[in-house]
Amino acid sequence: MISRSGTGGPGRLVLIFALSVLLPSLSLAALAWRSVEKERRALLAERRSGLQRAAILIRRELIGSVEKMRAEEEERPYYQYEPFFFDANSVGFGLNYVKSPISDTPPSPLIEGYFQLNPIGEVQSPNDPLGAIQSANEPLAQSSEGGVSVEGERAAPGDGPAQSGPHDEEQPEQPHIASEQEDTSRTPARDDRAAQQRDRQIVAQSGRTRRAKENFERNFLPQIKREQQVLPRNGKGQFLGISDRNREQRVSKKSVVANLDARTNAGQMLEGQIVRIADDDANQEEEIDVVASPFLLKSAPDGGVLAYRYVDIPNLNGAFGIKSPFLRFVQGFTLDTAYVTGPLFTDIRARYLDVPGGRAALVPENATPPSGEIVLEESLPPLPGYRLIVTDDDPTWVANRVREQAALFAVVAGGLLLVITAGLVFSIRTVRAELGLARRKSDFVSAVTHELRTPLTGIKMYADMLKEGWVRDEATRSEYVGFMAEETDRLARLVNRVLDFARTEQGNRPVSSMDLEEPIRDVERDFGPFIDEKGFALEVDLRDRRKVLADPDAVKQILLNLLENAVKYARDAEDRRITLSTRADGAHTVLSVADHGPGVPEGERQRIFSDFYRTGEELTRETTGAGIGLALVKRLAEGIGGAVEIRENQGGGAVFRVLLRTA
Amino acid sequence: MRSLLVVEDEPAVARGLKDAFEFRGFTVTVAVDGDAALDTARDGRFDAIILDIMLPKRSGFEVMETLRAEGDTTPTIMLTARGEEEDRVRGLMAGADDYVLKPFSITELVARVQANLRRRDMDRAPPVELEFDNVAVDLNRQVVTRDGAPEDLPSLETELLKYLIRHQDRVVSRKELLETVWEYPSADGVETRTVDNYVVRLRQKVEPDPENPRVVLTVRGKGYRFGWERR
C-alpha cells in the first residue's frame, strides 16, 4: 500500500491548514471584532448625540413658544385684564362696566385663564363665565392666613349692590364693584348682545375656565394675596372709570412716555413702561401714568404655572380732580400646562425626536422621572416646576444592532471560512491527486525500467557466461539457454502489456453480440501452460451465460491480465485453484476470475484500477509489474460498455467481476 | 577461498550470479530478501556482498545502512535496475563500496568484486614491523627479535599473525582460519586443534609473556582475536 503522502504528511497539512485557514480566520475575526466595536461606539455616540440634539431642539422650541406667548402678553394693555368699574362713591358719573376684550377667548392656547386682583383683594377673572367680579369678603390678612376659598364667597350673578355686604359696611370707602345690572348706561340692544355673548361664553369656556379658576384659587390666590398684602392699600383710593367710548379713543392715543424701573414690595425688579393715556373727551380729559411689570412666572407646589405682573398707577386723578393714592393691580393668567405638556409638547417632540427608543417627557419637579436611562435632564425657565427629561428607553438598541452586525459578520466570515476551507481542501486534494499521479507515473517508469532490466540482466548474464565458457557442463549450458528463453518471454510479455496499455485509449470500442466461450477457450489454451507451470489449476465454468455485447479481443486481454494478476498475487496460496466462470445476471453477464490469494483490502479496491497504481512500497515490493494490468482491464471493460469490480472470495482471496451487457 | 553473499530476489539472476562467482572460485551464499540478507550477513563471514536494492521485506538501502551501523565493513557492491543518480548516491551514502547497474557484464562484475577485495586487503595490510614490548617482529623478513636475540618466524605463523591483524576488528573462528590461512577448501570436519597448536607456537614467538597472552587473545567458544594494546 502506498503510504507516502503527497503533501508531506499530516504535520505539514496541519501547518498548511493553520496558515491558510486559521490565520486568515483569526485575522478576519480580529478585523470584524474591531469593526463591530467601532460600529458600536459610533452607534452609541450617534444615539446619544441624537437624543441630546432632540432635547436641545425640543427645549428651544418649547421655551420659544412660551416666551413668544409671554412677549405677546407683555404688549397687552393692563386695562384689557380688568372689567373697568366706577367707584360707587363716584357720584354722578354712573357706573360703567366695560368687559375686557380678552375675556371671551384667550388669544393663545397656552393661556388657560386670566385673572386680576385689585387692591382691595377682589379677584377679577375676566374669563369667569359669568363675567362677574369675585369679591374677597374676608380681609386680606385673613385670606393670607387661612387660604380662603374664593369659590364660596363669589357673588351671585346679578347680585349687584348686594355684593358690598358686610365688607362694604366695614369698609364703606371701598370701591363698589359694579355688575352688569348696575350698568345703567347700557342700551337694551347692547344688553341683549352681552347676554348672548355671555351665554356662548358659558357654553364654550365653562370647563376650561372653571379649571383655571380653581387652579388659580387653589394654588396662587393665597400667595398673591400675601404679596399684595404689603402693597400700600388705600381704602379710599378711587379709580376713575373710563367709558367704553372714551377708552377706545384713549387707546388710540396712548403713548409710552418713559421706561420705568420699579420694584415690587417683595423686592422684585419691575421693568415696565409708563403709559400715558389721553382722554380726548373734552369733559373727561385727563392723563394717567401706568407702570406694568413684565410677567413673572411662578409654579405651584401641586402643579400649574402662573404668569402675573404688577400694574401700578401712581397719581391717579380721582373724581373732581382729586389725586388718588398709588394704586396697584396684580393681573395675569394661568398657563394651560395641560396644553403645554400635552398637545404642544407632543407636537414638538414628534418633530424633533426621531431616535428609536428615545423618549422625551415634561415632568413636574416632584414627580417620579420616567423609566429608562436618563440622557438629559434640564429645567425649563418658562415652565417653572417642570423638567425636560430625555431618556433612552431601549438601552439595548445599540447592543442589538451590534449583535445583528456581528451575526452578519459571523455569517459572512463563516461563509468565507467555508469557502476558503473548501477551496483549500479542493486544492490539497487536487495537488495530492496530481502528485499521486506524478508519483505513480514515476513509479511506473521505475517499475517498467526494473521489469525490463531484470530479464535483460538474466539474458545478458547467461549470454556472457556462455560466451566466456563459465559453464561446468552441458546440462548447465542447456539450463542457461532455458533461463534465457524464459527471460525473453517475460520481457516480451512486459513489452506487449506496456504497448497494449499505451495503445488502449480510454473510450468506447466497437462491440457486437458474441458468445464468451470462444475467447475464454482461447485464453485457456494460450495461458493454461503458464498457469500450470506456476503450479495453479485453472477451473472454467461457462454453464450460466448468455450472449453479450463485447469485443472478443478486449475480453481476451481482460482475462489474460486478470489471470496473470491471480497467478502473481496468489503465488503463496495453499489453494492453487483459479476459477474462471460466467453467470447471467439480468441485463448483465458476469465474467469472474477468482483466486485464493491474500485478497485486496477494502480501502484499495477502487485504487487498484488506477493507472500505474501498485500496492506496497516500491523498494520492498514482493511482486513484479508496472501497475498497468488492472488499469488496462478497467479501460477495456468500460470501453465495451461494461464495468469491473472486486469482491472478497468466500474462503479467502479475491474475485474480479467483469460486468458485460447481455445482448 | 573468498566468500560472497549474493542478495537477489530474482531467482534467474541469483542463480546466474551464484554459478558465475563459484566458477571464479568464490564461495557463494544467496539471500532472497532483506531480512534474510541481514541474518546471513550477521551470522556468516563474507569477504564481499552483492546487494540488490529492490528486495522483499527490506530494501537494499536499509540492509546496507543497518550493516554499516552495526560496524560491518564488508565490501559491498549494490546491484540494481534503478540507475537514477539519486539512487546511486543514496546507495553509496548508505555505505556501498560500488554500484553496478543492471543489466551488467558478469565479467566486469567479477572484476569489480575482486578489485574491491584487493583494496580492502591493502587497507587492512598490517605494518611491516611490529613491536610488542621487548619483542620486535619483522613480517617481511619473518624475523622475531626478543631482547635483542633474533629468531625466525615460520611462514604459517606469519600468515596467521597477518590475518589476525587484518581482521583485528572481530573475532576470527578457527574454521575461518583453516579456510583462509591454511586454505582448506572446506574446513567442515577438520580438527581445529591444528589452529590451536599454531597459535601456541605463535605466542611463544611474539608474546612478551607467553603465559599471559596479550597479542593473540582467545575468545572462548568462538576463536581468536588480535588484542595488542600498548600499556
Coordinates of C-alpha atoms in Angstrom, one line a residue, chain A residues 105-593:
Chain A
T105 CA -61.4 83.7 24.3
P106 CA -57.8 83.6 25.3
P107 CA -55.6 84.6 22.4
S108 CA -53.2 81.8 22.9
P109 CA -53.9 78.1 23.7
L110 CA -51.1 78.3 26.3
I111 CA -53.2 80.6 28.4
E112 CA -55.8 78.9 30.5
G113 CA -57.4 81.8 32.2
Y114 CA -56.9 85.4 33.1
F115 CA -57.3 87.0 36.5
Q116 CA -56.9 90.3 38.2
L117 CA -56.6 91.1 41.8
N118 CA -57.4 94.6 42.7
P119 CA -56.0 96.5 45.7
I120 CA -58.9 95.6 47.9
G121 CA -58.3 91.9 47.4
E122 CA -61.1 91.2 45.0
V123 CA -60.3 88.7 42.4
Q124 CA -61.5 89.6 39.0
S125 CA -61.4 86.9 36.4
P126 CA -62.4 88.1 33.0
N127 CA -62.8 84.6 32.0
D128 CA -65.3 83.9 34.5
P129 CA -68.2 82.6 32.5
L130 CA -70.5 84.8 34.4
G131 CA -68.3 87.8 33.8
A132 CA -68.7 88.7 37.4
I133 CA -66.3 90.2 39.8
Q134 CA -65.4 88.0 42.6
S135 CA -65.3 89.6 45.9
A136 CA -63.0 88.6 48.7
N137 CA -65.3 89.0 51.5
E138 CA -62.8 88.4 54.1
P139 CA -60.0 90.8 54.8
L140 CA -56.7 90.1 53.0
A141 CA -55.0 89.3 56.2
Q142 CA -57.4 86.5 56.8
S143 CA -57.0 85.3 53.3
S144 CA -53.3 85.1 53.6
E145 CA -53.6 83.2 56.8
G146 CA -56.3 80.8 56.1
G147 CA -56.1 80.2 52.4
V148 CA -59.6 81.5 51.9
S149 CA -61.6 79.7 49.3
V150 CA -62.9 82.3 47.0
E151 CA -65.3 79.9 45.4
G152 CA -67.9 80.0 48.1
E153 CA -67.7 83.7 48.5
R154 CA -68.4 84.6 45.0
A155 CA -71.2 87.0 44.5
A156 CA -74.1 85.5 42.6
P157 CA -74.7 86.9 39.2
G158 CA -77.0 89.8 39.2
D159 CA -76.5 90.4 42.9
G160 CA -75.3 93.9 42.1
P161 CA -75.1 96.1 45.1
A162 CA -75.6 93.2 47.4
Q163 CA -72.0 92.4 46.7
S164 CA -70.9 95.0 49.1
G165 CA -72.4 93.3 52.1
P166 CA -70.6 93.4 55.4
H167 CA -67.4 94.1 53.6
D168 CA -68.9 97.4 52.4
E169 CA -70.1 98.1 55.9
E170 CA -66.7 97.7 57.4
Q171 CA -65.0 99.5 54.6
P172 CA -67.6 101.8 53.2
E173 CA -64.9 103.6 51.3
Q174 CA -64.1 100.6 49.3
P175 CA -64.8 101.0 45.7
H176 CA -68.0 99.4 44.7
I177 CA -67.7 96.7 42.2
A178 CA -70.1 97.1 39.5
S179 CA -72.1 94.5 37.8
E180 CA -73.9 94.5 34.5
Q181 CA -77.1 95.0 36.3
E182 CA -75.7 98.2 37.6
D183 CA -74.6 99.4 34.2
T184 CA -77.5 101.8 33.7
S185 CA -75.9 103.5 30.8
R186 CA -76.3 100.5 28.6
T187 CA -78.9 100.2 25.9
P188 CA -81.3 97.2 25.7
A189 CA -79.8 96.1 22.4
R190 CA -76.5 96.1 23.9
D191 CA -77.7 94.2 26.9
D192 CA -79.0 91.5 24.6
R193 CA -75.8 91.1 22.8
A194 CA -73.9 91.0 26.1
A195 CA -76.3 88.3 27.3
Q196 CA -75.9 86.3 24.2
Q197 CA -72.2 86.6 24.3
R198 CA -72.2 85.6 27.9
D199 CA -74.3 82.5 27.1
R200 CA -71.9 81.5 24.4
Q201 CA -69.1 82.0 26.8
I202 CA -70.7 79.9 29.3
V203 CA -71.0 77.1 26.9
A204 CA -67.6 77.3 25.3
Q205 CA -65.5 78.0 28.3
S206 CA -67.2 76.7 31.3
G207 CA -65.0 73.7 31.8
R208 CA -61.7 75.3 30.9
T209 CA -62.3 78.5 32.8
R210 CA -63.6 76.7 35.8
R211 CA -60.5 74.6 35.9
A212 CA -58.3 77.6 35.5
K213 CA -60.1 79.5 38.2
E214 CA -59.9 76.5 40.5
N215 CA -56.3 76.2 39.9
F216 CA -55.7 79.9 40.4
E217 CA -57.7 79.9 43.6
R218 CA -56.1 76.8 45.0
N219 CA -52.5 77.4 44.1
F220 CA -51.9 81.1 43.6
L221 CA -54.5 83.2 45.2
P222 CA -53.2 82.9 48.8
Q223 CA -49.7 83.5 47.6
I224 CA -50.6 86.6 45.6
K225 CA -52.7 87.9 48.4
R226 CA -49.7 87.6 50.7
E227 CA -47.7 89.6 48.3
Q228 CA -50.5 92.1 47.8
Q229 CA -50.8 92.5 51.5
V230 CA -47.7 94.6 51.6
L231 CA -49.0 96.8 48.9
P232 CA -49.9 100.3 50.0
R233 CA -53.5 99.7 50.5
N234 CA -55.5 102.8 50.4
G235 CA -59.1 102.0 51.0
K236 CA -60.0 105.4 50.0
G237 CA -58.4 105.2 46.7
Q238 CA -60.6 105.9 43.8
F239 CA -60.4 104.7 40.4
L240 CA -61.6 106.7 37.6
G241 CA -63.6 104.6 35.3
I242 CA -63.3 105.2 31.6
S243 CA -66.3 104.9 29.4
D244 CA -66.3 102.5 26.6
R245 CA -66.3 105.1 24.0
N246 CA -63.6 107.1 25.6
R247 CA -61.4 104.2 26.3
E248 CA -61.3 103.4 22.6
Q249 CA -60.2 106.9 22.0
R250 CA -57.7 106.8 24.7
V251 CA -56.2 103.6 23.4
S252 CA -55.6 105.2 20.1
K253 CA -53.8 107.9 21.8
K254 CA -51.8 106.2 24.4
S255 CA -48.2 106.7 24.2
V256 CA -45.1 105.5 26.0
V257 CA -43.7 108.4 27.9
A258 CA -41.0 106.7 29.8
N259 CA -39.5 103.4 30.9
L260 CA -39.6 102.7 34.5
D261 CA -37.7 100.6 36.7
A262 CA -39.5 99.8 39.8
R263 CA -39.5 97.2 42.5
T264 CA -42.3 95.3 44.0
N265 CA -42.6 95.4 47.6
A266 CA -41.1 91.9 47.7
G267 CA -38.0 93.5 46.2
Q268 CA -38.6 92.1 42.7
M269 CA -37.4 94.2 39.9
L270 CA -40.1 95.6 37.7
E271 CA -39.2 96.7 34.3
G272 CA -42.2 98.4 33.0
Q273 CA -43.5 101.2 30.9
I274 CA -45.2 104.4 31.8
V275 CA -48.1 104.7 29.5
R276 CA -49.8 107.9 29.2
I277 CA -53.3 107.7 28.1
A278 CA -55.0 110.8 26.9
D279 CA -58.7 111.1 27.1
D280 CA -59.9 113.0 24.2
D281 CA -63.2 113.6 25.8
A282 CA -63.3 117.3 26.3
N283 CA -65.2 116.8 29.5
Q284 CA -63.2 114.0 30.9
E285 CA -59.8 114.7 29.6
E286 CA -57.1 113.6 31.9
E287 CA -53.8 111.7 31.8
I288 CA -52.7 108.8 33.9
D289 CA -49.4 107.0 34.1
V290 CA -49.4 103.3 34.1
V291 CA -46.4 101.1 35.1
A292 CA -46.7 97.4 34.1
S293 CA -44.0 94.9 35.1
P294 CA -43.0 92.0 32.8
F295 CA -44.8 88.8 33.5
L296 CA -43.3 86.7 36.2
L297 CA -43.7 83.0 36.3
K298 CA -44.4 81.1 39.4
S299 CA -45.1 77.4 39.9
A300 CA -47.5 75.9 42.3
P301 CA -46.4 73.1 44.6
D302 CA -49.1 70.8 43.3
G303 CA -48.9 71.8 39.7
G304 CA -49.8 74.7 37.5
V305 CA -47.9 77.8 36.3
L306 CA -48.9 81.3 37.0
A307 CA -47.9 84.3 34.9
Y308 CA -48.5 87.6 36.6
R309 CA -47.5 91.2 36.6
Y310 CA -47.9 94.2 38.7
V311 CA -49.6 97.2 37.3
D312 CA -49.1 100.4 39.2
I313 CA -51.0 103.6 38.6
P314 CA -49.4 106.3 40.6
N315 CA -51.0 109.8 40.8
L316 CA -54.4 108.7 39.6
N317 CA -56.7 111.6 39.3
G318 CA -59.8 110.9 41.2
A319 CA -63.2 112.3 40.9
F320 CA -63.3 116.0 40.7
G321 CA -59.7 116.2 40.0
I322 CA -58.7 114.8 43.4
K323 CA -55.5 112.9 43.2
S324 CA -55.9 109.3 44.4
P325 CA -53.2 107.4 46.1
F326 CA -50.9 105.0 44.5
L327 CA -52.9 102.1 43.0
R328 CA -51.5 98.7 42.2
F329 CA -53.1 95.7 40.5
V330 CA -51.9 92.2 40.1
Q331 CA -53.0 90.7 36.9
G332 CA -52.1 87.8 34.8
F333 CA -53.1 84.4 33.7
T334 CA -52.5 80.8 34.5
L335 CA -50.7 78.8 31.9
D336 CA -52.5 75.9 30.4
T337 CA -50.0 73.3 31.5
A338 CA -52.2 70.5 30.2
Y339 CA -51.9 72.0 26.8
V340 CA -48.2 72.8 27.1
T341 CA -47.3 69.4 28.4
G342 CA -49.8 67.7 26.2
P343 CA -50.6 68.6 22.6
L344 CA -47.9 71.3 22.3
F345 CA -45.2 69.1 23.7
T346 CA -46.4 66.1 21.8
D347 CA -46.2 68.1 18.6
I348 CA -42.7 69.5 19.3
R349 CA -41.5 66.1 20.3
A350 CA -42.8 64.5 17.2
R351 CA -40.9 67.0 15.1
Y352 CA -37.5 66.5 16.7
L353 CA -37.3 63.2 18.5
D354 CA -36.6 60.7 15.8
V355 CA -34.2 58.4 17.7
P356 CA -35.8 54.9 18.0
G357 CA -36.4 54.1 21.6
G358 CA -35.8 57.6 22.7
R359 CA -38.4 59.4 24.9
A360 CA -38.9 63.0 26.0
A361 CA -41.2 64.0 28.8
L362 CA -42.1 67.1 30.7
V363 CA -42.1 66.0 34.3
P364 CA -43.1 68.1 37.4
E365 CA -40.3 68.6 39.8
N366 CA -41.7 66.3 42.5
A367 CA -42.8 63.6 40.1
T368 CA -41.0 60.4 39.5
P369 CA -38.8 60.6 36.4
P370 CA -39.8 58.1 33.7
S371 CA -38.0 54.8 33.5
G372 CA -35.1 54.3 31.2
E373 CA -31.6 55.6 31.1
I374 CA -31.7 59.4 31.5
V375 CA -29.7 61.1 28.8
L376 CA -30.6 64.7 29.6
E377 CA -32.5 66.4 32.4
E378 CA -33.0 70.1 32.4
S379 CA -35.3 72.7 34.0
L380 CA -37.3 75.0 31.8
P381 CA -37.2 78.6 32.8
P382 CA -40.6 79.5 31.2
L383 CA -42.1 76.5 32.9
P384 CA -41.0 76.6 36.5
G385 CA -41.6 73.4 38.3
Y386 CA -41.2 71.3 35.2
R387 CA -38.2 69.4 33.9
L388 CA -37.5 68.2 30.5
I389 CA -36.2 64.7 30.7
V390 CA -34.9 62.7 27.7
T391 CA -34.5 59.0 28.3
D392 CA -33.2 56.1 26.4
D393 CA -36.0 53.6 26.8
D394 CA -34.1 51.0 24.8
P395 CA -30.5 50.9 26.1
T396 CA -30.1 47.6 24.4
W397 CA -30.8 49.1 21.0
V398 CA -27.1 49.6 20.2
A399 CA -26.2 46.2 21.6
N400 CA -29.0 44.6 19.4
R401 CA -27.8 46.5 16.3
V402 CA -24.2 45.5 17.1
R403 CA -25.3 41.9 17.7
E404 CA -27.1 41.9 14.3
Q405 CA -24.0 43.2 12.7
A406 CA -21.8 40.7 14.5
A407 CA -24.1 38.0 13.4
L408 CA -23.9 39.3 9.8
F409 CA -20.1 39.3 10.1
A410 CA -20.2 35.8 11.6
V411 CA -22.3 34.6 8.7
V412 CA -20.0 36.3 6.2
A413 CA -16.9 35.2 7.9
G414 CA -18.3 31.7 8.3
G415 CA -19.1 31.6 4.7
L416 CA -15.7 32.9 3.8
L417 CA -14.1 30.4 6.0
L418 CA -16.2 27.7 4.5
V419 CA -15.2 28.8 1.0
I420 CA -11.5 29.0 2.0
T421 CA -11.6 25.6 3.6
A422 CA -13.5 24.1 0.7
G423 CA -11.0 25.7 -1.7
L424 CA -8.1 24.5 0.4
V425 CA -9.4 21.0 0.7
F426 CA -10.1 21.0 -3.0
S427 CA -6.7 22.4 -3.8
I428 CA -5.0 19.9 -1.5
R429 CA -7.0 17.0 -3.0
T430 CA -6.1 18.2 -6.4
V431 CA -2.5 18.6 -5.6
R432 CA -2.4 15.3 -3.9
A433 CA -4.1 13.7 -6.8
E434 CA -1.7 15.3 -9.2
L435 CA 1.3 14.4 -7.0
G436 CA -0.1 10.9 -6.7
L437 CA -0.4 10.6 -10.4
A438 CA 3.0 12.1 -10.9
R439 CA 4.4 9.7 -8.4
R440 CA 2.7 6.8 -9.9
K441 CA 4.0 7.7 -13.3
S442 CA 7.5 8.0 -11.8
D443 CA 7.0 4.7 -10.1
F444 CA 5.7 3.3 -13.4
V445 CA 8.8 4.4 -15.2
S446 CA 10.9 3.0 -12.4
A447 CA 8.9 -0.2 -12.4
V448 CA 9.0 -0.7 -16.1
T449 CA 12.7 0.0 -16.1
H450 CA 13.2 -2.6 -13.4
E451 CA 10.9 -5.0 -15.2
L452 CA 12.7 -4.5 -18.4
R453 CA 16.2 -4.6 -17.0
T454 CA 15.7 -7.7 -14.8
P455 CA 15.1 -10.1 -17.7
L456 CA 17.7 -8.4 -19.7
T457 CA 20.1 -8.9 -16.9
G458 CA 19.5 -12.6 -16.9
I459 CA 19.7 -12.8 -20.7
K460 CA 22.9 -10.8 -20.8
M461 CA 24.5 -12.6 -17.8
Y462 CA 23.8 -16.1 -19.2
A463 CA 25.0 -15.0 -22.6
D464 CA 28.2 -13.6 -21.1
M465 CA 28.8 -16.8 -19.2
L466 CA 28.2 -18.9 -22.2
K467 CA 30.5 -16.7 -24.2
E468 CA 33.2 -16.8 -21.5
G469 CA 32.8 -20.5 -21.2
W470 CA 31.9 -20.3 -17.5
V471 CA 29.9 -23.4 -17.7
R472 CA 30.6 -26.5 -15.8
D473 CA 28.9 -29.0 -18.1
E474 CA 26.5 -29.4 -21.0
A475 CA 23.5 -29.8 -18.7
T476 CA 24.2 -26.4 -17.2
R477 CA 24.7 -24.9 -20.6
S478 CA 21.2 -26.2 -21.6
E479 CA 19.8 -24.8 -18.3
Y480 CA 21.3 -21.4 -19.1
V481 CA 19.7 -21.4 -22.5
G482 CA 16.4 -22.2 -20.9
F483 CA 16.8 -19.3 -18.5
M484 CA 17.5 -17.0 -21.4
A485 CA 14.4 -18.2 -23.2
E486 CA 12.2 -17.7 -20.1
E487 CA 13.6 -14.3 -19.5
T488 CA 13.0 -13.4 -23.1
D489 CA 9.3 -14.5 -22.8
R490 CA 9.0 -12.5 -19.7
L491 CA 10.5 -9.5 -21.5
A492 CA 8.1 -9.9 -24.4
R493 CA 5.1 -10.1 -22.2
L494 CA 6.0 -7.0 -20.4
V495 CA 6.7 -5.1 -23.6
N496 CA 3.4 -6.3 -25.1
R497 CA 1.5 -5.2 -22.0
V498 CA 3.0 -1.8 -22.0
L499 CA 2.3 -1.5 -25.7
D500 CA -1.3 -2.6 -25.1
F501 CA -1.7 -0.1 -22.4
A502 CA -0.2 2.6 -24.5
R503 CA -2.5 1.7 -27.4
T504 CA -5.7 1.3 -25.4
E505 CA -7.2 4.7 -25.3
Q506 CA -10.0 5.4 -22.8
G507 CA -13.3 5.5 -24.6
N508 CA -15.8 3.3 -26.4
R509 CA -14.8 0.4 -28.6
P510 CA -17.0 -1.2 -31.2
V511 CA -19.0 -4.1 -29.8
S512 CA -21.0 -6.9 -31.3
S513 CA -23.1 -9.7 -30.0
M514 CA -20.8 -12.6 -29.1
D515 CA -20.5 -15.8 -27.1
L516 CA -18.0 -15.7 -24.4
E517 CA -16.9 -19.3 -24.8
E518 CA -14.6 -18.7 -27.8
P519 CA -12.4 -16.0 -26.2
I520 CA -12.3 -17.9 -22.9
R521 CA -11.3 -21.1 -24.6
D522 CA -8.5 -19.2 -26.5
V523 CA -7.2 -17.8 -23.2
E524 CA -7.4 -21.2 -21.6
R525 CA -5.4 -22.6 -24.4
D526 CA -2.8 -19.9 -24.6
F527 CA -2.3 -19.1 -20.9
G528 CA -3.1 -22.5 -19.4
P529 CA 0.5 -23.8 -19.7
F530 CA 1.8 -20.8 -17.9
I531 CA -0.7 -21.3 -15.1
D532 CA 0.2 -24.9 -14.9
E533 CA 3.9 -24.1 -14.8
K534 CA 3.3 -21.8 -11.9
G535 CA 1.5 -24.6 -10.0
F536 CA -2.0 -23.4 -10.4
A537 CA -5.1 -25.2 -11.6
L538 CA -7.5 -23.3 -13.9
E539 CA -11.2 -24.2 -13.5
V540 CA -13.6 -22.9 -16.1
D541 CA -17.3 -22.9 -15.7
L542 CA -19.3 -21.4 -18.6
R543 CA -22.7 -23.1 -18.0
D544 CA -24.6 -20.0 -17.0
R545 CA -24.0 -17.5 -19.7
R546 CA -25.8 -15.5 -22.4
K547 CA -24.5 -13.7 -25.5
V548 CA -23.0 -10.4 -24.6
L549 CA -22.2 -7.1 -26.4
A550 CA -18.5 -7.0 -26.4
D551 CA -15.2 -7.1 -28.3
P552 CA -13.5 -10.5 -28.4
D553 CA -10.0 -9.1 -28.3
A554 CA -10.9 -6.9 -25.3
V555 CA -12.4 -9.9 -23.5
K556 CA -9.2 -11.9 -24.1
Q557 CA -7.0 -9.1 -22.9
I558 CA -9.2 -8.7 -19.8
L559 CA -8.9 -12.4 -19.0
L560 CA -5.2 -12.6 -19.6
N561 CA -4.5 -9.7 -17.3
L562 CA -6.8 -11.0 -14.6
L563 CA -5.4 -14.5 -14.8
E564 CA -1.8 -13.1 -14.6
N565 CA -2.8 -11.0 -11.7
A566 CA -4.2 -14.0 -9.9
V567 CA -1.1 -16.0 -10.5
K568 CA 1.1 -13.2 -9.3
Y569 CA -0.7 -12.5 -6.1
A570 CA -1.8 -16.0 -5.1
R571 CA 1.6 -17.4 -5.6
D572 CA 1.9 -18.3 -1.9
A573 CA -1.7 -19.6 -1.5
E574 CA -2.4 -23.1 -0.4
D575 CA -5.4 -23.4 -2.6
R576 CA -3.9 -23.2 -6.0
R577 CA -7.2 -23.1 -7.9
I578 CA -8.1 -20.2 -10.2
T579 CA -11.7 -20.2 -11.2
L580 CA -12.9 -18.6 -14.4
S581 CA -16.7 -18.5 -14.6
T582 CA -19.7 -16.8 -16.2
R583 CA -23.1 -16.1 -14.7
A584 CA -26.1 -14.4 -16.4
D585 CA -27.5 -11.7 -14.1
G586 CA -30.4 -9.8 -15.5
A587 CA -29.2 -7.3 -18.0
H588 CA -25.6 -8.3 -17.4
T589 CA -23.4 -11.3 -17.7
V590 CA -20.8 -11.5 -15.1
L591 CA -17.4 -12.8 -16.0
S592 CA -15.4 -13.7 -12.9
V593 CA -11.8 -14.7 -12.1

